[in-house]
Amino acid sequence: MIGNAIAGIIRHPWRVLIGWLVVTVSIVAFSPDLDDYVTGDQQAFLPSSFESVTAQQMSDEFFPATSGAGGTVVIARDDGAPLTGDQQQRAVALAVELTDASIPGVGAVTATLRSLSPDGRVAALGVNFTGPQGDDIVNSAVQTLRSDLDTALSGTGMHGGVTGNAAIAVDTSHAYEGAEKVISIATVLIIVLLLGAVFRSPIIALVPIVVIAATYAAAQGLTAWAADVFGFQVSTSLASIMIVVLFGVGADYIVFLLFRYRERLRDGADPASALEASTASVGRVIASSALTVIGAFAALFLAKLGSLTSLAPGLIIAVAYMLFTALTVVPALFALLGRKLFWPNGTGIHRGSRYGAVVARRPAAFVGSIVLGLAALGAFATGYHATYDTLSELPDDTPAALAYTELATAFPAGALSPTQVFVEAGQPLDESTLQSAATTLSQVPGMASVTPAQVAANGTVAAFNVILAESPFSAGSLDTVAGPVRDAAHAAFPDAQVAVGGQTAVLADVRSQLNADTALVFPVAALIVVAILALLLRSLLAPLGLIVAVALTFAATLGALTLIFLHGRGFNGIDFTTPVVLYLFVVAIGTDYNILMAERVREEFRSGKSPREATRIAIGMDAPTVALAGVILAATFGSLALTGLDNLVELGTGVAVGVALASLVMAPILIPALSAMVGRPFWWPTRGGAPDGPPDDEVIIESDQSAREAVS
């Protein structure tokens, strides 16, 4: 049945191509805009049972005027000197002016007795927005507020900036928009240059880009439709990650088919039969690879943290549509082009390689040295620690970062984003109880100040603003809010409902849930991959060997990240989402190369080759395929390092390292060597065919000598 479908595609390529174009263009034309479903609000991704979410609900109900996103207007002299008396009055007066300007999305701009820093150099005005961070009206309000502030301070010798959660969200969104452009350009150039250099064909260099770009546009549309139908939002990082995933795996699948097609043509087959045989054999590998990626990403649905689960639909849809394209449109295009696909240099001839013979002769030595090397690198992963500081991950010259730097020189670092403590009692709250609670909270280590309680109109609900001494995004602040602050607040009102909220509390809850989700997602993703490998390879031991190899690769990759960013570049931590996303990419995408090599070894083994001879042939024929595909994928993910966003730089570097290890070490050397070392039990219960040549050692010695002569 599958053979008939492949034959039909090759016999009727125009029908396949036109049908795919109609479907793809229709999706792009009629689907919603994915940007309408993107949010940078971490609280939007938390389960409703979390305390920070409860706090936000209490704020919305009892303090609606201040329940939206917060911000700070920071004003200072151009020369850094203390503000004069007139300048101080002018800065404070701006609160009234900006409020009276009735900027849509701005509830109020306020000044208090604490608006002026103790050293007199900086004035800080509070901003209450009318919606959560990431809302269109709030994003627009930040931009207008910045513009009006520049106009109001022109000619005064002072300058101003806007920072805080809403402003950080705006700058993050802009940074990701710029990152998408950089990634898109870099990815296209990388694929064109590498494919053009290896195959020396302008057609091969350009055709994959056109096909993958159309697939990417359709995947975005399908993801937007899914978000609309199922009512979910996606994180700001999805588009950037989807670009490199789709272009990377898409190029991989096309390269897999190109190499096998070229191999068949070199063996003398006519284009139609060569393409049919190549698509049939490599199609199983591509399908298994795609299902592995899809299965690993599907494990994210088990997570409770929405920022993780929201990645799954887009990435699954993208890979699934690329699989459909790779098994239909790509063979159809190859059928239309025939040998012209390899113009102007043709298919070339087979070249000898001695590396397969070397590995087959000494498999244990290669297995041992690689495992020890990866284990040594993986040992550095024990030094990993996370950061939740989204502001520090932005480029230093973004407006929110500049304003915060100035604010932090004159005010406690926690002034950027106060923590809120909400109390709902069944009876009116008296002043002495509230004052006693404020005193208790102020005595918690790590506190800079606690503002007097704000009481709701019904008298039974109150809110405290707690200013932390450290940055609200630091690990110390997260520990303080998750532990001592919440403990003190609940102890002060034992008979009332108490909820601690604010950005620091949100991140503390995110951290707690992330740890639980990681403990669930990691093993489930591994089990899914093992199950798919077992079905493909029809073996019990081989899939276990492959997944252990992948686990070693992940540990080594995380160790490399720790060395590069924590020890080498002195980062305070690695972005908290990096390990789980990196794990899925290394497990899922890195397994593609293991699948290709393992399936080729198994194919040769079933045809009657001994385990060592099968290893030699597989390395000689498919190692170049794996190497090129891995270099393309590593380079596309490496393009994330050009974005200037620390979290994307870390993710891109990590995946590039992991893919490089998988495609240059694990798949072309370790997996075949492991097969040769273990021998026939590696493929049990699959049995090899009848031997079709001389004994193992004679073949390997002869092939080794032939390879030496070919190289010389």
mmCIF file of N, CA, C and O in Angstrom, residues 249 252-253 256 260 280-296 319 323 525-526 528-539 542-547 549-550 584-604 618-619 622-623 625-626 629 662-663 665-672 675 682-683:
data_model
loop_
_atom_site.group_PDB
_atom_site.id
_atom_site.type_symbol
_atom_site.label_atom_id
_atom_site.label_comp_id
_atom_site.label_asym_id
_atom_site.label_seq_id
_atom_site.Cartn_x
_atom_site.Cartn_y
_atom_site.Cartn_z
ATOM 1 N N VAL A 249 14.703 20.669 10.828
ATOM 2 C CA VAL A 249 14.257 19.297 10.555
ATOM 3 C C VAL A 249 13.841 19.146 9.101
ATOM 4 O O VAL A 249 14.026 18.080 8.501
ATOM 5 N N ASP A 252 16.881 18.546 7.218
ATOM 6 C CA ASP A 252 17.340 17.187 7.532
ATOM 7 C C ASP A 252 16.612 16.149 6.685
ATOM 8 O O ASP A 252 17.231 15.261 6.081
ATOM 9 N N TYR A 253 15.286 16.235 6.648
ATOM 10 C CA TYR A 253 14.507 15.235 5.922
ATOM 11 C C TYR A 253 14.829 15.263 4.424
ATOM 12 O O TYR A 253 14.919 14.211 3.774
ATOM 13 N N PHE A 256 18.273 13.694 3.958
ATOM 14 C CA PHE A 256 18.191 12.236 4.057
ATOM 15 C C PHE A 256 17.798 11.625 2.704
ATOM 16 O O PHE A 256 18.407 10.652 2.241
ATOM 17 N N ARG A 260 20.267 9.406 -0.235
ATOM 18 C CA ARG A 260 19.906 8.048 -0.648
ATOM 19 C C ARG A 260 19.535 8.008 -2.136
ATOM 20 O O ARG A 260 19.883 7.042 -2.843
ATOM 21 N N ALA A 280 10.925 4.920 -0.364
ATOM 22 C CA ALA A 280 10.394 3.815 0.441
ATOM 23 C C ALA A 280 11.281 3.532 1.649
ATOM 24 O O ALA A 280 10.782 3.352 2.771
ATOM 25 N N SER A 281 12.606 3.491 1.446
ATOM 26 C CA SER A 281 13.505 3.154 2.555
ATOM 27 C C SER A 281 13.710 4.327 3.506
ATOM 28 O O SER A 281 13.596 4.187 4.727
ATOM 29 N N VAL A 282 14.002 5.500 2.946
ATOM 30 C CA VAL A 282 14.250 6.665 3.792
ATOM 31 C C VAL A 282 12.937 7.212 4.356
ATOM 32 O O VAL A 282 12.926 7.830 5.420
ATOM 33 N N GLY A 283 11.835 6.975 3.654
ATOM 34 C CA GLY A 283 10.547 7.456 4.148
ATOM 35 C C GLY A 283 10.215 6.897 5.515
ATOM 36 O O GLY A 283 9.657 7.595 6.370
ATOM 37 N N ARG A 284 10.565 5.620 5.760
ATOM 38 C CA ARG A 284 10.351 5.030 7.087
ATOM 39 C C ARG A 284 11.172 5.757 8.143
ATOM 40 O O ARG A 284 10.715 5.991 9.262
ATOM 41 N N VAL A 285 12.395 6.097 7.765
ATOM 42 C CA VAL A 285 13.267 6.822 8.698
ATOM 43 C C VAL A 285 12.711 8.212 8.981
ATOM 44 O O VAL A 285 12.648 8.656 10.132
ATOM 45 N N ILE A 286 12.303 8.916 7.922
ATOM 46 C CA ILE A 286 11.768 10.269 8.091
ATOM 47 C C ILE A 286 10.494 10.235 8.937
ATOM 48 O O ILE A 286 10.311 11.053 9.847
ATOM 49 N N ALA A 287 9.608 9.274 8.634
ATOM 50 C CA ALA A 287 8.367 9.171 9.405
ATOM 51 C C ALA A 287 8.653 8.867 10.869
ATOM 52 O O ALA A 287 8.051 9.472 11.774
ATOM 53 N N SER A 288 9.567 7.957 11.114
ATOM 54 C CA SER A 288 9.912 7.617 12.500
ATOM 55 C C SER A 288 10.563 8.801 13.203
ATOM 56 O O SER A 288 10.290 9.056 14.383
ATOM 57 N N SER A 289 11.428 9.511 12.489
ATOM 58 C CA SER A 289 12.076 10.685 13.077
ATOM 59 C C SER A 289 11.046 11.742 13.449
ATOM 60 O O SER A 289 11.080 12.310 14.545
ATOM 61 N N ALA A 290 10.123 12.004 12.517
ATOM 62 C CA ALA A 290 9.101 13.012 12.791
ATOM 63 C C ALA A 290 8.196 12.586 13.939
ATOM 64 O O ALA A 290 7.846 13.399 14.804
ATOM 65 N N LEU A 291 7.816 11.315 13.966
ATOM 66 C CA LEU A 291 6.965 10.834 15.057
ATOM 67 C C LEU A 291 7.693 10.898 16.392
ATOM 68 O O LEU A 291 7.074 11.138 17.436
ATOM 69 N N THR A 292 9.003 10.703 16.363
ATOM 70 C CA THR A 292 9.783 10.830 17.594
ATOM 71 C C THR A 292 9.739 12.257 18.110
ATOM 72 O O THR A 292 9.544 12.506 19.308
ATOM 73 N N VAL A 293 9.927 13.213 17.211
ATOM 74 C CA VAL A 293 9.865 14.625 17.594
ATOM 75 C C VAL A 293 8.473 14.974 18.106
ATOM 76 O O VAL A 293 8.315 15.616 19.151
ATOM 77 N N ILE A 294 7.457 14.543 17.366
ATOM 78 C CA ILE A 294 6.080 14.835 17.759
ATOM 79 C C ILE A 294 5.760 14.205 19.110
ATOM 80 O O ILE A 294 5.147 14.831 19.987
ATOM 81 N N GLY A 295 6.181 12.956 19.295
ATOM 82 C CA GLY A 295 5.918 12.276 20.564
ATOM 83 C C GLY A 295 6.595 12.948 21.734
ATOM 84 O O GLY A 295 6.006 13.092 22.821
ATOM 85 N N ALA A 296 7.849 13.371 21.542
ATOM 86 C CA ALA A 296 8.572 14.043 22.625
ATOM 87 C C ALA A 296 7.908 15.365 22.979
ATOM 88 O O ALA A 296 7.737 15.700 24.159
ATOM 89 N N VAL A 319 6.049 20.182 12.669
ATOM 90 C CA VAL A 319 6.760 18.955 12.279
ATOM 91 C C VAL A 319 5.835 18.020 11.492
ATOM 92 O O VAL A 319 6.263 17.387 10.516
ATOM 93 N N LEU A 323 6.455 16.717 7.786
ATOM 94 C CA LEU A 323 6.461 15.288 7.444
ATOM 95 C C LEU A 323 5.600 15.028 6.215
ATOM 96 O O LEU A 323 6.022 14.329 5.282
ATOM 97 N N ALA A 525 8.786 11.556 27.909
ATOM 98 C CA ALA A 525 9.353 11.780 26.578
ATOM 99 C C ALA A 525 10.310 10.656 26.204
ATOM 100 O O ALA A 525 10.311 10.169 25.065
ATOM 101 N N ALA A 526 11.125 10.217 27.160
ATOM 102 C CA ALA A 526 12.068 9.129 26.894
ATOM 103 C C ALA A 526 11.337 7.834 26.563
ATOM 104 O O ALA A 526 11.727 7.104 25.634
ATOM 105 N N ILE A 528 8.339 7.508 25.262
ATOM 106 C CA ILE A 528 7.725 7.640 23.938
ATOM 107 C C ILE A 528 8.755 7.368 22.849
ATOM 108 O O ILE A 528 8.497 6.649 21.877
ATOM 109 N N VAL A 529 9.943 7.938 23.012
ATOM 110 C CA VAL A 529 11.002 7.753 22.018
ATOM 111 C C VAL A 529 11.422 6.290 21.953
ATOM 112 O O VAL A 529 11.596 5.723 20.860
ATOM 113 N N VAL A 530 11.574 5.638 23.104
ATOM 114 C CA VAL A 530 11.955 4.219 23.126
ATOM 115 C C VAL A 530 10.905 3.368 22.414
ATOM 116 O O VAL A 530 11.239 2.451 21.648
ATOM 117 N N ALA A 531 9.632 3.666 22.659
ATOM 118 C CA ALA A 531 8.560 2.888 22.027
ATOM 119 C C ALA A 531 8.605 3.027 20.504
ATOM 120 O O ALA A 531 8.467 2.036 19.775
ATOM 121 N N ILE A 532 8.819 4.249 20.013
ATOM 122 C CA ILE A 532 8.879 4.459 18.559
ATOM 123 C C ILE A 532 10.095 3.761 17.970
ATOM 124 O O ILE A 532 10.024 3.134 16.904
ATOM 125 N N LEU A 533 11.224 3.856 18.650
ATOM 126 C CA LEU A 533 12.435 3.184 18.168
ATOM 127 C C LEU A 533 12.255 1.672 18.141
ATOM 128 O O LEU A 533 12.713 0.996 17.207
ATOM 129 N N ALA A 534 11.589 1.124 19.148
ATOM 130 C CA ALA A 534 11.364 -0.323 19.191
ATOM 131 C C ALA A 534 10.499 -0.782 18.021
ATOM 132 O O ALA A 534 10.756 -1.828 17.404
ATOM 133 N N LEU A 535 9.480 0.021 17.689
ATOM 134 C CA LEU A 535 8.619 -0.325 16.564
ATOM 135 C C LEU A 535 9.365 -0.224 15.243
ATOM 136 O O LEU A 535 9.174 -1.054 14.341
ATOM 137 N N LEU A 536 10.212 0.781 15.107
ATOM 138 C CA LEU A 536 10.961 0.958 13.862
ATOM 139 C C LEU A 536 12.032 -0.116 13.697
ATOM 140 O O LEU A 536 12.120 -0.766 12.649
ATOM 141 N N LEU A 537 12.838 -0.308 14.742
ATOM 142 C CA LEU A 537 13.990 -1.205 14.635
ATOM 143 C C LEU A 537 13.635 -2.657 14.933
ATOM 144 O O LEU A 537 14.443 -3.547 14.679
ATOM 145 N N ARG A 538 12.444 -2.874 15.513
ATOM 146 C CA ARG A 538 11.994 -4.226 15.852
ATOM 147 C C ARG A 538 13.046 -4.946 16.689
ATOM 148 O O ARG A 538 13.413 -6.099 16.425
ATOM 149 N N SER A 539 13.504 -4.224 17.686
ATOM 150 C CA SER A 539 14.538 -4.748 18.572
ATOM 151 C C SER A 539 14.268 -4.226 19.970
ATOM 152 O O SER A 539 13.649 -3.165 20.149
ATOM 153 N N ALA A 542 18.492 -2.504 21.076
ATOM 154 C CA ALA A 542 18.941 -1.343 20.304
ATOM 155 C C ALA A 542 18.281 -0.045 20.761
ATOM 156 O O ALA A 542 18.977 0.964 20.958
ATOM 157 N N PRO A 543 16.949 0.005 20.954
ATOM 158 C CA PRO A 543 16.342 1.258 21.423
ATOM 159 C C PRO A 543 16.878 1.705 22.775
ATOM 160 O O PRO A 543 17.050 2.915 23.003
ATOM 161 N N LEU A 544 17.144 0.752 23.660
ATOM 162 C CA LEU A 544 17.691 1.126 24.968
ATOM 163 C C LEU A 544 19.085 1.717 24.814
ATOM 164 O O LEU A 544 19.443 2.693 25.489
ATOM 165 N N GLY A 545 19.885 1.153 23.929
ATOM 166 C CA GLY A 545 21.212 1.702 23.675
ATOM 167 C C GLY A 545 21.140 3.103 23.114
ATOM 168 O O GLY A 545 21.908 3.994 23.510
ATOM 169 N N LEU A 546 20.185 3.319 22.211
ATOM 170 C CA LEU A 546 20.037 4.643 21.609
ATOM 171 C C LEU A 546 19.596 5.675 22.640
ATOM 172 O O LEU A 546 20.106 6.802 22.664
ATOM 173 N N ILE A 547 18.653 5.324 23.507
ATOM 174 C CA ILE A 547 18.150 6.313 24.466
ATOM 175 C C ILE A 547 19.193 6.617 25.533
ATOM 176 O O ILE A 547 19.295 7.751 26.019
ATOM 177 N N ALA A 549 22.374 6.608 24.932
ATOM 178 C CA ALA A 549 23.297 7.494 24.220
ATOM 179 C C ALA A 549 22.759 8.919 24.179
ATOM 180 O O ALA A 549 23.505 9.889 24.359
ATOM 181 N N VAL A 550 21.460 9.053 23.951
ATOM 182 C CA VAL A 550 20.847 10.382 23.916
ATOM 183 C C VAL A 550 20.913 11.040 25.294
ATOM 184 O O VAL A 550 21.167 12.243 25.412
ATOM 185 N N LEU A 584 14.146 18.141 25.226
ATOM 186 C CA LEU A 584 13.240 17.654 24.193
ATOM 187 C C LEU A 584 13.888 17.714 22.818
ATOM 188 O O LEU A 584 13.719 16.809 21.995
ATOM 189 N N PHE A 585 14.637 18.794 22.564
ATOM 190 C CA PHE A 585 15.287 18.908 21.262
ATOM 191 C C PHE A 585 16.383 17.861 21.089
ATOM 192 O O PHE A 585 16.504 17.242 20.034
ATOM 193 N N VAL A 586 17.188 17.665 22.119
ATOM 194 C CA VAL A 586 18.271 16.689 22.014
ATOM 195 C C VAL A 586 17.701 15.276 21.906
ATOM 196 O O VAL A 586 18.155 14.457 21.094
ATOM 197 N N VAL A 587 16.687 14.976 22.723
ATOM 198 C CA VAL A 587 16.078 13.646 22.687
ATOM 199 C C VAL A 587 15.368 13.408 21.362
ATOM 200 O O VAL A 587 15.541 12.364 20.720
ATOM 201 N N ALA A 588 14.572 14.389 20.938
ATOM 202 C CA ALA A 588 13.732 14.188 19.756
ATOM 203 C C ALA A 588 14.507 14.387 18.454
ATOM 204 O O ALA A 588 14.616 13.478 17.628
ATOM 205 N N ILE A 589 15.060 15.570 18.285
ATOM 206 C CA ILE A 589 15.719 15.869 17.016
ATOM 207 C C ILE A 589 17.058 15.141 16.914
ATOM 208 O O ILE A 589 17.428 14.642 15.849
ATOM 209 N N GLY A 590 17.789 15.077 18.017
ATOM 210 C CA GLY A 590 19.053 14.354 17.983
ATOM 211 C C GLY A 590 18.879 12.887 17.667
ATOM 212 O O GLY A 590 19.764 12.243 17.082
ATOM 213 N N THR A 591 17.731 12.334 18.021
ATOM 214 C CA THR A 591 17.455 10.918 17.742
ATOM 215 C C THR A 591 17.285 10.668 16.247
ATOM 216 O O THR A 591 17.456 9.535 15.781
ATOM 217 N N ASP A 592 16.955 11.712 15.469
ATOM 218 C CA ASP A 592 16.818 11.553 14.013
ATOM 219 C C ASP A 592 18.042 10.883 13.415
ATOM 220 O O ASP A 592 17.943 9.966 12.592
ATOM 221 N N TYR A 593 19.214 11.350 13.815
ATOM 222 C CA TYR A 593 20.451 10.839 13.232
ATOM 223 C C TYR A 593 20.721 9.410 13.699
ATOM 224 O O TYR A 593 21.207 8.582 12.931
ATOM 225 N N ASN A 594 20.405 9.144 14.967
ATOM 226 C CA ASN A 594 20.541 7.777 15.459
ATOM 227 C C ASN A 594 19.629 6.826 14.691
ATOM 228 O O ASN A 594 19.995 5.685 14.395
ATOM 229 N N ILE A 595 18.427 7.303 14.384
ATOM 230 C CA ILE A 595 17.479 6.473 13.640
ATOM 231 C C ILE A 595 18.022 6.161 12.253
ATOM 232 O O ILE A 595 17.987 5.008 11.792
ATOM 233 N N LEU A 596 18.537 7.183 11.573
ATOM 234 C CA LEU A 596 19.046 6.974 10.217
ATOM 235 C C LEU A 596 20.189 5.959 10.212
ATOM 236 O O LEU A 596 20.214 5.024 9.401
ATOM 237 N N MET A 597 21.137 6.126 11.133
ATOM 238 C CA MET A 597 22.285 5.220 11.165
ATOM 239 C C MET A 597 21.877 3.823 11.640
ATOM 240 O O MET A 597 22.299 2.812 11.073
ATOM 241 N N ALA A 598 21.067 3.762 12.683
ATOM 242 C CA ALA A 598 20.662 2.464 13.211
ATOM 243 C C ALA A 598 19.863 1.684 12.171
ATOM 244 O O ALA A 598 20.044 0.466 12.012
ATOM 245 N N GLU A 599 18.991 2.356 11.455
ATOM 246 C CA GLU A 599 18.193 1.679 10.443
ATOM 247 C C GLU A 599 19.074 1.181 9.295
ATOM 248 O O GLU A 599 18.852 0.098 8.754
ATOM 249 N N ARG A 600 20.124 1.964 8.948
ATOM 250 C CA ARG A 600 21.017 1.501 7.874
ATOM 251 C C ARG A 600 21.827 0.282 8.337
ATOM 252 O O ARG A 600 22.015 -0.675 7.579
ATOM 253 N N VAL A 601 22.318 0.310 9.579
ATOM 254 C CA VAL A 601 23.036 -0.846 10.112
ATOM 255 C C VAL A 601 22.118 -2.068 10.121
ATOM 256 O O VAL A 601 22.509 -3.176 9.716
ATOM 257 N N ARG A 602 20.889 -1.867 10.592
ATOM 258 C CA ARG A 602 19.926 -2.977 10.643
ATOM 259 C C ARG A 602 19.614 -3.490 9.233
ATOM 260 O O ARG A 602 19.496 -4.703 9.014
ATOM 261 N N GLU A 603 19.491 -2.582 8.279
ATOM 262 C CA GLU A 603 19.210 -2.962 6.898
ATOM 263 C C GLU A 603 20.320 -3.854 6.338
ATOM 264 O O GLU A 603 20.051 -4.874 5.689
ATOM 265 N N GLU A 604 21.565 -3.464 6.602
ATOM 266 C CA GLU A 604 22.695 -4.263 6.115
ATOM 267 C C GLU A 604 22.777 -5.593 6.861
ATOM 268 O O GLU A 604 23.102 -6.632 6.276
ATOM 269 N N ALA A 618 27.470 0.983 6.817
ATOM 270 C CA ALA A 618 26.584 2.064 7.257
ATOM 271 C C ALA A 618 27.357 3.363 7.474
ATOM 272 O O ALA A 618 26.908 4.438 7.069
ATOM 273 N N ILE A 619 28.517 3.268 8.116
ATOM 274 C CA ILE A 619 29.316 4.482 8.345
ATOM 275 C C ILE A 619 29.787 5.055 7.016
ATOM 276 O O ILE A 619 29.723 6.274 6.784
ATOM 277 N N ASP A 622 26.285 6.354 5.106
ATOM 278 C CA ASP A 622 25.335 7.301 5.708
ATOM 279 C C ASP A 622 25.959 8.304 6.672
ATOM 280 O O ASP A 622 25.293 9.268 7.050
ATOM 281 N N ALA A 623 27.209 8.106 7.090
ATOM 282 C CA ALA A 623 27.831 9.085 7.979
ATOM 283 C C ALA A 623 27.899 10.474 7.343
ATOM 284 O O ALA A 623 27.645 11.483 8.016
ATOM 285 N N THR A 625 25.784 11.768 5.269
ATOM 286 C CA THR A 625 24.418 12.297 5.341
ATOM 287 C C THR A 625 24.139 12.887 6.718
ATOM 288 O O THR A 625 23.641 14.007 6.850
ATOM 289 N N VAL A 626 24.463 12.109 7.742
ATOM 290 C CA VAL A 626 24.234 12.547 9.114
ATOM 291 C C VAL A 626 25.047 13.794 9.427
ATOM 292 O O VAL A 626 24.558 14.736 10.054
ATOM 293 N N ALA A 629 23.480 16.868 7.611
ATOM 294 C CA ALA A 629 22.200 17.224 8.228
ATOM 295 C C ALA A 629 22.423 17.842 9.602
ATOM 296 O O ALA A 629 21.787 18.834 9.967
ATOM 297 N N ALA A 662 25.409 14.728 18.571
ATOM 298 C CA ALA A 662 24.588 13.632 18.054
ATOM 299 C C ALA A 662 24.969 13.256 16.628
ATOM 300 O O ALA A 662 25.006 12.067 16.283
ATOM 301 N N SER A 663 25.253 14.252 15.785
ATOM 302 C CA SER A 663 25.473 13.991 14.364
ATOM 303 C C SER A 663 26.923 13.712 14.007
ATOM 304 O O SER A 663 27.198 13.122 12.953
ATOM 305 N N VAL A 665 29.299 12.508 16.519
ATOM 306 C CA VAL A 665 29.892 11.538 17.436
ATOM 307 C C VAL A 665 28.947 10.363 17.693
ATOM 308 O O VAL A 665 29.303 9.201 17.481
ATOM 309 N N MET A 666 27.735 10.689 18.161
ATOM 310 C CA MET A 666 26.832 9.619 18.590
ATOM 311 C C MET A 666 26.372 8.750 17.417
ATOM 312 O O MET A 666 26.600 7.542 17.410
ATOM 313 N N ALA A 667 25.706 9.365 16.445
ATOM 314 C CA ALA A 667 25.115 8.573 15.366
ATOM 315 C C ALA A 667 26.151 7.927 14.447
ATOM 316 O O ALA A 667 26.065 6.721 14.177
ATOM 317 N N PRO A 668 27.144 8.666 13.947
ATOM 318 C CA PRO A 668 28.052 8.047 12.980
ATOM 319 C C PRO A 668 29.133 7.163 13.583
ATOM 320 O O PRO A 668 29.787 6.420 12.865
ATOM 321 N N ILE A 669 29.355 7.238 14.906
ATOM 322 C CA ILE A 669 30.433 6.450 15.511
ATOM 323 C C ILE A 669 29.909 5.555 16.633
ATOM 324 O O ILE A 669 30.035 4.329 16.590
ATOM 325 N N LEU A 670 29.300 6.173 17.678
ATOM 326 C CA LEU A 670 28.963 5.401 18.869
ATOM 327 C C LEU A 670 27.916 4.328 18.586
ATOM 328 O O LEU A 670 28.084 3.169 18.991
ATOM 329 N N ILE A 671 26.827 4.685 17.913
ATOM 330 C CA ILE A 671 25.752 3.712 17.685
ATOM 331 C C ILE A 671 26.228 2.551 16.813
ATOM 332 O O ILE A 671 26.031 1.371 17.177
ATOM 333 N N PRO A 672 26.883 2.797 15.669
ATOM 334 C CA PRO A 672 27.403 1.651 14.902
ATOM 335 C C PRO A 672 28.445 0.849 15.671
ATOM 336 O O PRO A 672 28.475 -0.384 15.581
ATOM 337 N N SER A 675 26.751 -1.372 18.090
ATOM 338 C CA SER A 675 26.164 -2.514 17.385
ATOM 339 C C SER A 675 27.230 -3.556 17.064
ATOM 340 O O SER A 675 27.009 -4.760 17.237
ATOM 341 N N PHE A 682 22.388 -7.292 19.794
ATOM 342 C CA PHE A 682 21.957 -5.892 19.742
ATOM 343 C C PHE A 682 20.645 -5.750 18.972
ATOM 344 O O PHE A 682 19.847 -4.852 19.252
ATOM 345 N N TRP A 683 20.432 -6.652 17.983
ATOM 346 C CA TRP A 683 19.246 -6.532 17.128
ATOM 347 C C TRP A 683 18.168 -7.554 17.481
ATOM 348 O O TRP A 683 17.173 -7.663 16.782
#
